[in-house]
Coordinates of C-alpha atoms in Angstrom, one line a residue:
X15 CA 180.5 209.3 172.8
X16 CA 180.0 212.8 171.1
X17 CA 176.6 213.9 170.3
X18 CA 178.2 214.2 166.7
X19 CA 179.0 210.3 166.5
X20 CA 175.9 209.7 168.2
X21 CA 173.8 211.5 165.3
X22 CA 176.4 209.4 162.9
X23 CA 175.7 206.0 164.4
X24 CA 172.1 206.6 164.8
X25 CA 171.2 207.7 161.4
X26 CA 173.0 204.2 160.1
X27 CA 170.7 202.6 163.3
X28 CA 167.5 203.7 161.0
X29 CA 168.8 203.3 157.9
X30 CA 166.6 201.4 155.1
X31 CA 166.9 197.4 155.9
X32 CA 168.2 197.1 152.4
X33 CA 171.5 199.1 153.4
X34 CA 172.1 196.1 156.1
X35 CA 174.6 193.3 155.3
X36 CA 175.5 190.8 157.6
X37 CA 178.0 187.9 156.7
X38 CA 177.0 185.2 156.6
X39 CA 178.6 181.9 157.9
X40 CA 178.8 178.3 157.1
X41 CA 179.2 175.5 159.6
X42 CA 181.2 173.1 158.8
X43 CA 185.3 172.7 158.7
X44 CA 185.4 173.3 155.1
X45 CA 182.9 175.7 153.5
X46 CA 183.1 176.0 149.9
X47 CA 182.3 179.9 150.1
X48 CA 180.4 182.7 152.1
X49 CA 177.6 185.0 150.8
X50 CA 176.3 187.7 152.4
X51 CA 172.6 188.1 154.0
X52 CA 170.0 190.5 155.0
X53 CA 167.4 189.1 157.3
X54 CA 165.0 190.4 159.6
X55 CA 161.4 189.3 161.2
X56 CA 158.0 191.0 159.8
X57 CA 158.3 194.6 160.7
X58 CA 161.0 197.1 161.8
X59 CA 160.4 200.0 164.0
X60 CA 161.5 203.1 163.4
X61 CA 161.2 207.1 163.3
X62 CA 159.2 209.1 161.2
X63 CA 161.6 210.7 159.4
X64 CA 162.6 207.6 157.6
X65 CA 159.7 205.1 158.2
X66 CA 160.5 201.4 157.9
X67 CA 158.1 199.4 155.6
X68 CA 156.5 195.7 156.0
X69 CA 159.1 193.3 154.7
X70 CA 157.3 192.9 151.2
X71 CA 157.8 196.9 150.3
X72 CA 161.3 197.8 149.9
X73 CA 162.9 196.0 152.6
X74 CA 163.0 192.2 151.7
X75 CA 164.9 190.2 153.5
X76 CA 167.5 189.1 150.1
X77 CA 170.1 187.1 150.9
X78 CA 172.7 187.3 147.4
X79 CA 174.9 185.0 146.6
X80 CA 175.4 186.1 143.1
X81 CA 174.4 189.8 143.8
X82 CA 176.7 192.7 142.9
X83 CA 176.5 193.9 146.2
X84 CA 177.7 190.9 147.5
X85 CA 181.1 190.0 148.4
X86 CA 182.7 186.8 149.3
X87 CA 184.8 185.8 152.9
X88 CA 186.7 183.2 154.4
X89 CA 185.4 180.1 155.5
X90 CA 186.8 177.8 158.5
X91 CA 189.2 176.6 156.2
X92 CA 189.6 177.4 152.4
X93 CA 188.4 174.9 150.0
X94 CA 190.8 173.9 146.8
X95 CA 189.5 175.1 143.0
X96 CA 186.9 172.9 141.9
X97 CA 185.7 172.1 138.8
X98 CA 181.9 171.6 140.8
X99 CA 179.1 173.6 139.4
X100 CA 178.0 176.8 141.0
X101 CA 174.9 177.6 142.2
X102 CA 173.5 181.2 142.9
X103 CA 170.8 182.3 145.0
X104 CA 168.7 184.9 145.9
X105 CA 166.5 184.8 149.0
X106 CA 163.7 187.3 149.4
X107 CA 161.5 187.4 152.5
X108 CA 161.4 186.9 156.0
X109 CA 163.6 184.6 158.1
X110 CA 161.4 181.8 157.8
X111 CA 162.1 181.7 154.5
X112 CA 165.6 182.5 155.0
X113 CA 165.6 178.9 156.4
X114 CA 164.2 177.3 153.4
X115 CA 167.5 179.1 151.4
X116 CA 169.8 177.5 154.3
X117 CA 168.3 174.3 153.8
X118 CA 168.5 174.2 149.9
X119 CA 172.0 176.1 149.8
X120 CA 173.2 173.0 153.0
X121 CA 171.5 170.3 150.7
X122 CA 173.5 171.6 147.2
X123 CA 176.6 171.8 149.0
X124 CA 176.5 168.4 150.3
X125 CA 175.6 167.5 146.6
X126 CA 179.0 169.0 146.0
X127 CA 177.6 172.2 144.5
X128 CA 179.3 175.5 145.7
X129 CA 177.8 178.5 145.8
X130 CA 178.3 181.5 143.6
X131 CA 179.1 184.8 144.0
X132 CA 178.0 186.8 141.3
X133 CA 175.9 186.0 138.4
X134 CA 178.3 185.6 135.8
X135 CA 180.2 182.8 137.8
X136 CA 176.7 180.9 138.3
X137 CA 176.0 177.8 135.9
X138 CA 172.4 178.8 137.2
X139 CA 170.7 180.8 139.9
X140 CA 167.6 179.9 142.3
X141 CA 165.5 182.5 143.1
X142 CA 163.7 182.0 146.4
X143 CA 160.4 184.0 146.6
X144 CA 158.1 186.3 149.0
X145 CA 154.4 186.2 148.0
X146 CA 152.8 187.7 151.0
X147 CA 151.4 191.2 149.8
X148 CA 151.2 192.3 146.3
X149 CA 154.6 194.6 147.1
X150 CA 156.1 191.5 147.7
X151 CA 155.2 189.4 144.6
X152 CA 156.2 192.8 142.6
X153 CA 159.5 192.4 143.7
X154 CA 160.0 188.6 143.8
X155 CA 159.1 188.8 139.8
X156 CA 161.4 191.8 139.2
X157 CA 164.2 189.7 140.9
X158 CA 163.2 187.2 138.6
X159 CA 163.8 189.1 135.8
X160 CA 167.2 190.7 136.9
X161 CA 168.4 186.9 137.8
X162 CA 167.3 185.8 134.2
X163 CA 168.7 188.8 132.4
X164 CA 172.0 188.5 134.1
X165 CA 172.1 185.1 134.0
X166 CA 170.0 183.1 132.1
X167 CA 169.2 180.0 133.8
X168 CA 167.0 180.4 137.0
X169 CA 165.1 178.1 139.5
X170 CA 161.9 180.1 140.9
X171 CA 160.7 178.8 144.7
X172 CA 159.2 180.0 147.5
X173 CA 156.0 181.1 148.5
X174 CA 155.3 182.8 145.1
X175 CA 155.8 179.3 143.4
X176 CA 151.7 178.8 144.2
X177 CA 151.4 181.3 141.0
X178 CA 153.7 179.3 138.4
X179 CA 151.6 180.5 135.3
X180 CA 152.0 184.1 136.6
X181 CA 155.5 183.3 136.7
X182 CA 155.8 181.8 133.7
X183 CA 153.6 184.4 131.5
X184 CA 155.7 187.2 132.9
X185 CA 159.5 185.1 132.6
X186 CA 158.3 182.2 130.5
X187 CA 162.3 181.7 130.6
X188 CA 162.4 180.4 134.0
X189 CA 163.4 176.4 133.8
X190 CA 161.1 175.1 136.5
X191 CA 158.8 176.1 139.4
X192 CA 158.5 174.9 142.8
X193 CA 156.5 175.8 146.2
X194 CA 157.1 177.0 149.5
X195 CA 159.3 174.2 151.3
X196 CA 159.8 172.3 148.4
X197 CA 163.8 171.3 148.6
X198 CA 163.3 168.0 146.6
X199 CA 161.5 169.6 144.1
X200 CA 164.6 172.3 143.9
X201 CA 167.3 170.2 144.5
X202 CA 165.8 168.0 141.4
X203 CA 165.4 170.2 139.3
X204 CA 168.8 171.9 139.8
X205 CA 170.6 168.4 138.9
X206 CA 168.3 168.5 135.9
X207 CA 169.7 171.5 134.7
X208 CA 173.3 171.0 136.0
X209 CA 173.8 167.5 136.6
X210 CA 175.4 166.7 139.8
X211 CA 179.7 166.9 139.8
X212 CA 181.1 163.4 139.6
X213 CA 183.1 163.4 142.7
X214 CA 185.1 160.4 141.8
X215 CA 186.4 161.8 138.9
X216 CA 186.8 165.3 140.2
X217 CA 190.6 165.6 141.1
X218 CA 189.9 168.7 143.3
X219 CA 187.1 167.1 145.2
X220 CA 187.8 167.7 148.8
X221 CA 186.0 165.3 151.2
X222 CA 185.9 167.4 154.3
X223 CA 182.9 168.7 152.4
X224 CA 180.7 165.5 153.8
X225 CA 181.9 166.9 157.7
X226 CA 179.1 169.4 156.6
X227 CA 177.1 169.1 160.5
X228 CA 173.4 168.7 161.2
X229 CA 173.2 172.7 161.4
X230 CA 173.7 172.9 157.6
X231 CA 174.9 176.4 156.5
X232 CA 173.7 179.4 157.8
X233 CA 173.5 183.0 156.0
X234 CA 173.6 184.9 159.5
X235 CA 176.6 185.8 161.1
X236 CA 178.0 183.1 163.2
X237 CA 177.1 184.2 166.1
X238 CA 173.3 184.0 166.0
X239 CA 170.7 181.4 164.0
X240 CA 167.2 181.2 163.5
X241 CA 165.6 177.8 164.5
X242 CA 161.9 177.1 162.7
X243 CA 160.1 174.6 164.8
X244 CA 156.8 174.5 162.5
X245 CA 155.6 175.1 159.1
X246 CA 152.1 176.0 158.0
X247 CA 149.3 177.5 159.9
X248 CA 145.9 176.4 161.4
X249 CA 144.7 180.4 161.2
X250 CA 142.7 181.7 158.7
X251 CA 142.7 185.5 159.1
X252 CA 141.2 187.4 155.8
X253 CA 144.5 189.3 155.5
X254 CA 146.8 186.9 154.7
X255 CA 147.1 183.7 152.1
X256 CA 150.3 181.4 154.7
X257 CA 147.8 178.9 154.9
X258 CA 147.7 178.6 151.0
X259 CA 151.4 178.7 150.3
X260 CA 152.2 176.9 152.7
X261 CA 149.4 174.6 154.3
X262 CA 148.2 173.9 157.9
X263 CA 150.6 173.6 161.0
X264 CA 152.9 171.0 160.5
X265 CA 155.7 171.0 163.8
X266 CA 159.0 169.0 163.3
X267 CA 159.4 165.8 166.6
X268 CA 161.1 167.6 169.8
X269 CA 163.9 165.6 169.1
X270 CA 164.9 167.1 165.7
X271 CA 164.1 170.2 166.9
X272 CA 166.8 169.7 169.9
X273 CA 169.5 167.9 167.9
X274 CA 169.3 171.2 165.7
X275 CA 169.4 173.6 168.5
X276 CA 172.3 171.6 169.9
X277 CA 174.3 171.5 166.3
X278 CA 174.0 175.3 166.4
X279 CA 175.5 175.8 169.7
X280 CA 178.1 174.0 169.4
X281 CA 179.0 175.3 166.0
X282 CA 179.1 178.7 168.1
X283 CA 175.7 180.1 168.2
X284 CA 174.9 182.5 171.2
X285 CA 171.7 182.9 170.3
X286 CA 168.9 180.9 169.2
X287 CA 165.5 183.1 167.3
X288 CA 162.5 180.9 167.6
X289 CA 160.3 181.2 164.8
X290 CA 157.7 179.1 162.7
X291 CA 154.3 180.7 161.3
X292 CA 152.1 179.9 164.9
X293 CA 155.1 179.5 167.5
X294 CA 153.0 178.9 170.1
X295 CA 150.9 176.3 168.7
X296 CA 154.0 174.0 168.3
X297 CA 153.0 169.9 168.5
X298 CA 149.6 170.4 168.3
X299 CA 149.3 168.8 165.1
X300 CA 151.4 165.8 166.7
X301 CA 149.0 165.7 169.5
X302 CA 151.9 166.7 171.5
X303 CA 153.9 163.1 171.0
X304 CA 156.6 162.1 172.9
X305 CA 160.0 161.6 171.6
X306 CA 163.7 160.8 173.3
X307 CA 166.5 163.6 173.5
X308 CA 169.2 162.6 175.5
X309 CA 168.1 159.8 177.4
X310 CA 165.1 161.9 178.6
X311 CA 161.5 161.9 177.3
X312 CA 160.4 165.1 176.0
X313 CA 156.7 166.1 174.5
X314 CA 156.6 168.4 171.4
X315 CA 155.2 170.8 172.9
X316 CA 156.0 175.1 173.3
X317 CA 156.0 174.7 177.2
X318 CA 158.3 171.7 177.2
X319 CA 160.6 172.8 173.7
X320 CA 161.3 176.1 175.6
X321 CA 162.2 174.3 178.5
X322 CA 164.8 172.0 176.6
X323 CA 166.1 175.0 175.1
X324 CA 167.1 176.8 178.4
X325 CA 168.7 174.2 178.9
X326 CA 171.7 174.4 176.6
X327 CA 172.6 177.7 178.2
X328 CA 172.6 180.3 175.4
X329 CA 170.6 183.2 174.5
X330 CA 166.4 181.8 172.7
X331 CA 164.2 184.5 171.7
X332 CA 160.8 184.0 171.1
X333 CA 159.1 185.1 168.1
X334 CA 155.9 185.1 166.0
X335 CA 154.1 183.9 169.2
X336 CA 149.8 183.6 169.0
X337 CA 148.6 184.5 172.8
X338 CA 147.1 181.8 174.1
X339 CA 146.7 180.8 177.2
X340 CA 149.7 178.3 177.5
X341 CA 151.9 181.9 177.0
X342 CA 151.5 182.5 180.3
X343 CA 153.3 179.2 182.0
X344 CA 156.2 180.1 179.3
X345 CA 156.3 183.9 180.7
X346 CA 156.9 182.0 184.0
X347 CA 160.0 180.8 182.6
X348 CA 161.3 184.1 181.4
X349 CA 161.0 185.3 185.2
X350 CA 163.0 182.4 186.1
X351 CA 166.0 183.8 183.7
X352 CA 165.3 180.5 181.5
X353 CA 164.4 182.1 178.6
X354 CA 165.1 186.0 177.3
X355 CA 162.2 188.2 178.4
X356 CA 161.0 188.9 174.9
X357 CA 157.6 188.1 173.3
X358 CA 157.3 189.1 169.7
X359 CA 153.5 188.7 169.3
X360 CA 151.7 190.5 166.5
X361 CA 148.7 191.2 168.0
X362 CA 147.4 192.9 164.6
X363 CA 145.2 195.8 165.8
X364 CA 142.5 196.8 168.4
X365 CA 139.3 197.9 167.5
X366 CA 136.8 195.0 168.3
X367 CA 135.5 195.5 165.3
X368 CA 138.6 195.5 162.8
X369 CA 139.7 192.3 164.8
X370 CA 136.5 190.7 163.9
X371 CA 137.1 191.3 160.4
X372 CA 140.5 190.0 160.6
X373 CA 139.2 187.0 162.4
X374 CA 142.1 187.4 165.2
X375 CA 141.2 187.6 169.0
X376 CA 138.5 190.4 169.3
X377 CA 139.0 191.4 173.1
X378 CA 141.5 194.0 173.5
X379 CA 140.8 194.9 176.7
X380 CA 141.4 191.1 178.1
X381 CA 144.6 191.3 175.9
X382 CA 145.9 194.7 178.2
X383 CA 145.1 192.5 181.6
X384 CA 147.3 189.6 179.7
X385 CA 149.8 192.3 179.5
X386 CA 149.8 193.3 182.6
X387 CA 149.6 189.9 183.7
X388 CA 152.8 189.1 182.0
X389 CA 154.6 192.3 183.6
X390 CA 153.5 191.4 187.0
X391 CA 155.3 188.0 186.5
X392 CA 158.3 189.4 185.0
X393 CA 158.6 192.7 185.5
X394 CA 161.7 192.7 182.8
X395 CA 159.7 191.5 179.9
X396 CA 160.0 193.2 176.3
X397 CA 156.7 192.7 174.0
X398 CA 157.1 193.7 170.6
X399 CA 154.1 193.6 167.8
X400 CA 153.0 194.6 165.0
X401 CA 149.9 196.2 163.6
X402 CA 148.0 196.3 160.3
X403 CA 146.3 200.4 159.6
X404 CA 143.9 201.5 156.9
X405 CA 142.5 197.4 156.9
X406 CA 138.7 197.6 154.7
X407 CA 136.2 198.8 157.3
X408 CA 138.8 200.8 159.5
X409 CA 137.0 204.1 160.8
X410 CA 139.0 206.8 162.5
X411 CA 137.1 205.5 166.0
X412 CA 138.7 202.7 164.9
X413 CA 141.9 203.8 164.5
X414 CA 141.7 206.0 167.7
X415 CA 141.0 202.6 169.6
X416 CA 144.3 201.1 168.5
X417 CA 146.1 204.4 169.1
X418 CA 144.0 204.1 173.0
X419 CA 145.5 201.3 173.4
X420 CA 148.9 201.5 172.6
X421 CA 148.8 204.5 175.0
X422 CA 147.6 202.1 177.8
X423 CA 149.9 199.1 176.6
X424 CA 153.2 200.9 176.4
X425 CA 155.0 198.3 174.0
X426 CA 158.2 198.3 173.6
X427 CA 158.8 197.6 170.2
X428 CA 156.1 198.5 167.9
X429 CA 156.2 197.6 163.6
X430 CA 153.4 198.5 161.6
X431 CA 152.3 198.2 158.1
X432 CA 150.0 199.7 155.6
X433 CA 147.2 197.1 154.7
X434 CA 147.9 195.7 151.1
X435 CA 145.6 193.4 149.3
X436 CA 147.2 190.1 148.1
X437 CA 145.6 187.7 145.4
X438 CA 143.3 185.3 147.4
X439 CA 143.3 186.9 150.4
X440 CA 139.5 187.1 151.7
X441 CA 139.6 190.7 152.9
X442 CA 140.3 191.9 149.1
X443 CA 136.1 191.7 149.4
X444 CA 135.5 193.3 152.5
X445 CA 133.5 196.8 151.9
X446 CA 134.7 200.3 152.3
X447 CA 138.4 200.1 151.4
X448 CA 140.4 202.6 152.8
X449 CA 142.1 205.2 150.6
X450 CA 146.2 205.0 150.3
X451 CA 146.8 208.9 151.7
X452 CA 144.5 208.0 154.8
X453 CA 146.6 204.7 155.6
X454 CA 149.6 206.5 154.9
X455 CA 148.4 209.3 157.4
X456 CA 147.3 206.9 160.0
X457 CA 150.9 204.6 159.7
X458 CA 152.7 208.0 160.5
X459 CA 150.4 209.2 163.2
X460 CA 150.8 206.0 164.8
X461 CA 154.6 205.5 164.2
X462 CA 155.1 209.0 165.7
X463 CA 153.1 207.9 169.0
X464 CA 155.3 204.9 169.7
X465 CA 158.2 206.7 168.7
X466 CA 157.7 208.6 171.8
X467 CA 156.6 206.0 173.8
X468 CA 159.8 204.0 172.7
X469 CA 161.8 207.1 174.0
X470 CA 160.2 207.4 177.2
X471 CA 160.7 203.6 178.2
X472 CA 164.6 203.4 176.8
X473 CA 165.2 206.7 178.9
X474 CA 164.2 204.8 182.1
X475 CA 167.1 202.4 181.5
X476 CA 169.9 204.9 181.6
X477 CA 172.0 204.5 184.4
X478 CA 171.0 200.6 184.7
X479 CA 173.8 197.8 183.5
X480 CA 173.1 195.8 180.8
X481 CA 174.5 192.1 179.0
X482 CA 174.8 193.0 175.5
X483 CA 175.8 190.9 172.3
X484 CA 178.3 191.9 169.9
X485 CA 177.1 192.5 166.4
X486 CA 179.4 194.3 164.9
X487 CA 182.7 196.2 165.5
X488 CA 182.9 200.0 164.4
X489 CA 186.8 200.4 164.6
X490 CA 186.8 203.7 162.6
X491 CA 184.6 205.6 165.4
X492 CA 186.0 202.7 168.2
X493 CA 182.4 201.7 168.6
X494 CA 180.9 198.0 169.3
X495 CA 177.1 197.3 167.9
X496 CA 175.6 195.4 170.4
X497 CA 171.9 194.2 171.4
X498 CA 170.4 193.7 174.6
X499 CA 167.9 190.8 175.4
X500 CA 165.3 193.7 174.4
X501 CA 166.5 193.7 170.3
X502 CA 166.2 190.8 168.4
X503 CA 168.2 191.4 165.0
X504 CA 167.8 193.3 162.3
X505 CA 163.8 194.6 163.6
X506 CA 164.5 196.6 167.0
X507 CA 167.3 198.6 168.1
X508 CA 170.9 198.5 169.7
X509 CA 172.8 199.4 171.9
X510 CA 176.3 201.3 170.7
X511 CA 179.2 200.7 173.3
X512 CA 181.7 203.3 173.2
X513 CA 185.5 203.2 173.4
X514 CA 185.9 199.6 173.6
X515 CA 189.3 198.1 173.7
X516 CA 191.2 195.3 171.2
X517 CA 190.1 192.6 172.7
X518 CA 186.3 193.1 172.0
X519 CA 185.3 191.0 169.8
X520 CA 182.2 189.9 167.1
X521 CA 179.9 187.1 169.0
X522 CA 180.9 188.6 172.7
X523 CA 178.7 189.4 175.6
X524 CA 179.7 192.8 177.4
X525 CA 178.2 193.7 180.4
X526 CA 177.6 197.5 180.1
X527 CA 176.4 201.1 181.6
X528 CA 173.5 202.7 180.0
X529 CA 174.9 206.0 179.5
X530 CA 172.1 207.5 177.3
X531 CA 169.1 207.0 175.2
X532 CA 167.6 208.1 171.9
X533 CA 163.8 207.2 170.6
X534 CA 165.1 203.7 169.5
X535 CA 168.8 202.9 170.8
X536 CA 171.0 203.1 173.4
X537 CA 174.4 204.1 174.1
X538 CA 176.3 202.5 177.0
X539 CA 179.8 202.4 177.9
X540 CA 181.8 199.4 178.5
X541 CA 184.7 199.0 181.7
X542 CA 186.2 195.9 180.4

């Protein structure tokens, strides 16, 4: 590759999340449409020059069926023109509530609603909301507003659903509001508004549309599917309100987690993203209760779930992961190959101090022999985390501490975010607030240290070979997007593959040459 296509591809590598489309697939023989997604996990890394943001600033996660920017593809097979309502939707937020949309968009359809493309061919739209920091409820209300003054008739849910008369005194338009993980409530209230299509009298009713399979529809590209385990949270750190929207830990029975995962495969999925509020705390609520997956007893619990999962022989990535002890037997399974050596754990800062505040694990210096721990078991592990700067309280010694210790750690993947109060969130009355310029300094001082940490580890892979996944095909500059075990999707880098051939294709694993490196990516080259 050129250096001048390797400037090209890089600057659309660390482009804004919002540029970022992926197509989004259904799984089943007869989808009614496609809409396109955006989705990624908390935080992105990224240079300085053109600094990524938490999710709730100007990178939500929206997945559009009725957006402008949105355009529509070809299913499995094409469905005949229905009279059936349509239904758009708008999903802000992370992929956990990415989910929630699949779940409620799967539901509808089987309903025999189809899905919009744009607003004007909606008969109403449901706006799935992000309420996690106040930059977050700003633009889940805005969306609101758009959705209402382009269509008319609109559904709010989601996590900002907990503040229906806030919705309501800003769009006192909206027709009803529901919570966080509320698809009754939606679905209800959507035949409310647009009664269900009488099937039996519809002569375009096409009944492949009840061969809809237990993996539901999907708004990532085929090839990859997230997989929530648990809802809620048993934490209570003074940052963030999950608990409120969305109550205590509450982990779906092994067995429905397994008959998922298995769906997914065999609808095509390579790989399988892991995620729930507390992913590590899985069955504890269930007091780890055994259930029956094929003919085998299984407990719900994270040591046993990630076993199961090896099992079906594709890709599973870890994320959102609290470091507790049990971590460790699971990092044992990573060296084993039975799992991808990545641990997304947002560790949240360093300072003793700070940590206390935050009421997260105050020991940093027991979390760097964890680390090390983890690296002497499997020496190939990736640890990405994420970080909260300018938090009430936070000194410069402070934030010299967490820039210490990223020194010593040497993460590999490293997203941070300014802290931003939220309503109800207990650290909005901790003292000594720090002032936006100063956590604005801090996010770029400490962005620019892992940038050149990020640098320094990717350069030690040139020259190594590498099993990447297709993301995408470049067939203007003959390039494939791939990512390594090392990138989960949309939040860490990739790996550009250049001069493939014809028969490379979207969903394929290459094995490849690391040719080159750059603070964040790497480019490889491919002998197939």
């Amino acid at each position: 590759m050129s250096k001048t296509s390797t400037e090209s591809v890089n600057t659309t590598a660390t482009a804004p999340l919002s540029a970022v489309k992926d197509t989004a697939t259904i799984f089943n023989p007869a989808a009614p449409t496609i809409v396109q997604a955006q989705s990624q996990a908390d935080v992105s890394q990224t240079d300085a020059k053109q600094p990524y943001h938490h999710k709730a600033n100007h990178n939500q996660n929206r997945s559009v069926a009725q957006s402008s920017d949105v355009t529509t593809a070809n299913a499995t097979a094409t469905m005949p023109v229905s009279a059936a309502p349509k239904i758009g939707f708008v999903s802000l937020g992370c992929p956990k509530a990415l989910v929630d949309s699949e779940r409620i968009i799967t539901e509808l359809s089987r309903d025999g609603y189809q899905v919009a493309s744009d607003y004007d061919g909606a008969d109403l739209v449901v706006v799935n909301t992000c309420g996690f920091i106040e930059s977050a409820v700003q633009e889940s209300l805005d969306a609101i507003g758009e959705a209402i003054s382009k269509n008319g008739k609109v559904i709010v849910t989601g996590c900002l659903g907990k503040e229906a008369d806030k919705i309501r005194e800003m769009h006192p338009a909206v027709l009803a509001v529901t919570g966080a993980h509320a698809y009754d409530e939606v679905i209800t209230a959507v035949a409310q508004h647009v009664p269900k299509p009488n099937r039996s009298q519809d002569a375009n009713y096409d009944p492949k549309i009840d061969l809809i399979n237990e993996a539901g529809i999907k708004l990532t590209p085929s090839h990859y599917a997230y997989l929530k385990i648990s809802e809620g949270c048993n934490h209570r750190c003074t940052f963030c309100i999950i608990p409120s929207l969305r109550g205590d830990l509450v982990s779906r029975p092994i067995d429905n987690v397994m008959n998922e995962a298995l769906a997914l495969k065999k609808a095509g999925v390579k790989e399988l993203l892991i995620i729930s509020q507390d992913t590590s705390a899985y069955g504890l609520d269930l007091k780890y209760k055994t259930s029956f997956w094929n003919g085998m007893p299984l407990k719900s619990k994270f040591y046993d779930l990630c076993q199961a999962l090896n099992d079906l022989g594709i890709w599973v990535r870890l994320h959102y992961v609290y470091p507790y002890p049990h971590v460790d037997k699971v990092v044992e399974l990573m060296a084993e190959k039975k799992l991808l050596p990545y641990l997304d754990i947002p560790f949240q800062h360093a300072s003793h101090r700070i940590l206390k505040a935050m009421k997260r694990p105050a020991h940093s210096e027991n979390t760097l022999a964890r680390i090390k721990a983890w690296r002497d078991i499997c020496p190939d592990i990736v640890i990405r985390s994420t970080f909260v700067v300018g938090f009430p309280g936070e000194t410069e010694e402070d934030f010299q501490c967490l820039l210490d210790w990223l020194v010593e750690a040497r993460l590999d993947r490293v997203g941070a975010f300014t802290y931003s109060e939220v309503e109800g969130a207990v650290a909005n009355d901790l003292p000594d607030h720090v002032p936006e310029d100063v956590k604005q300094s801090r996010y770029e001082r400490l962005m620019a240290l892992q940038q050149d940490i990020s640098a320094q580890k990717l350069q030690e892979k040139v020259g190594k070979t590498l099993t990447v996944l297709v993301d995408e095909i470049d067939s203007d500059e003959n390039i494939a997007i791939c990512r390594s075990y090392a990138d989960a999707p949309e939040i860490d880098g990739h790996v550009y593959v250049d001069d493939i051939n014809a028969q490379v294709k979207v969903g394929q694993f290459l094995t490849v040459t690391i040719d080159d490196a750059s603070e964040y990516d790497l480019f490889a080259s491919y002998q197939g």
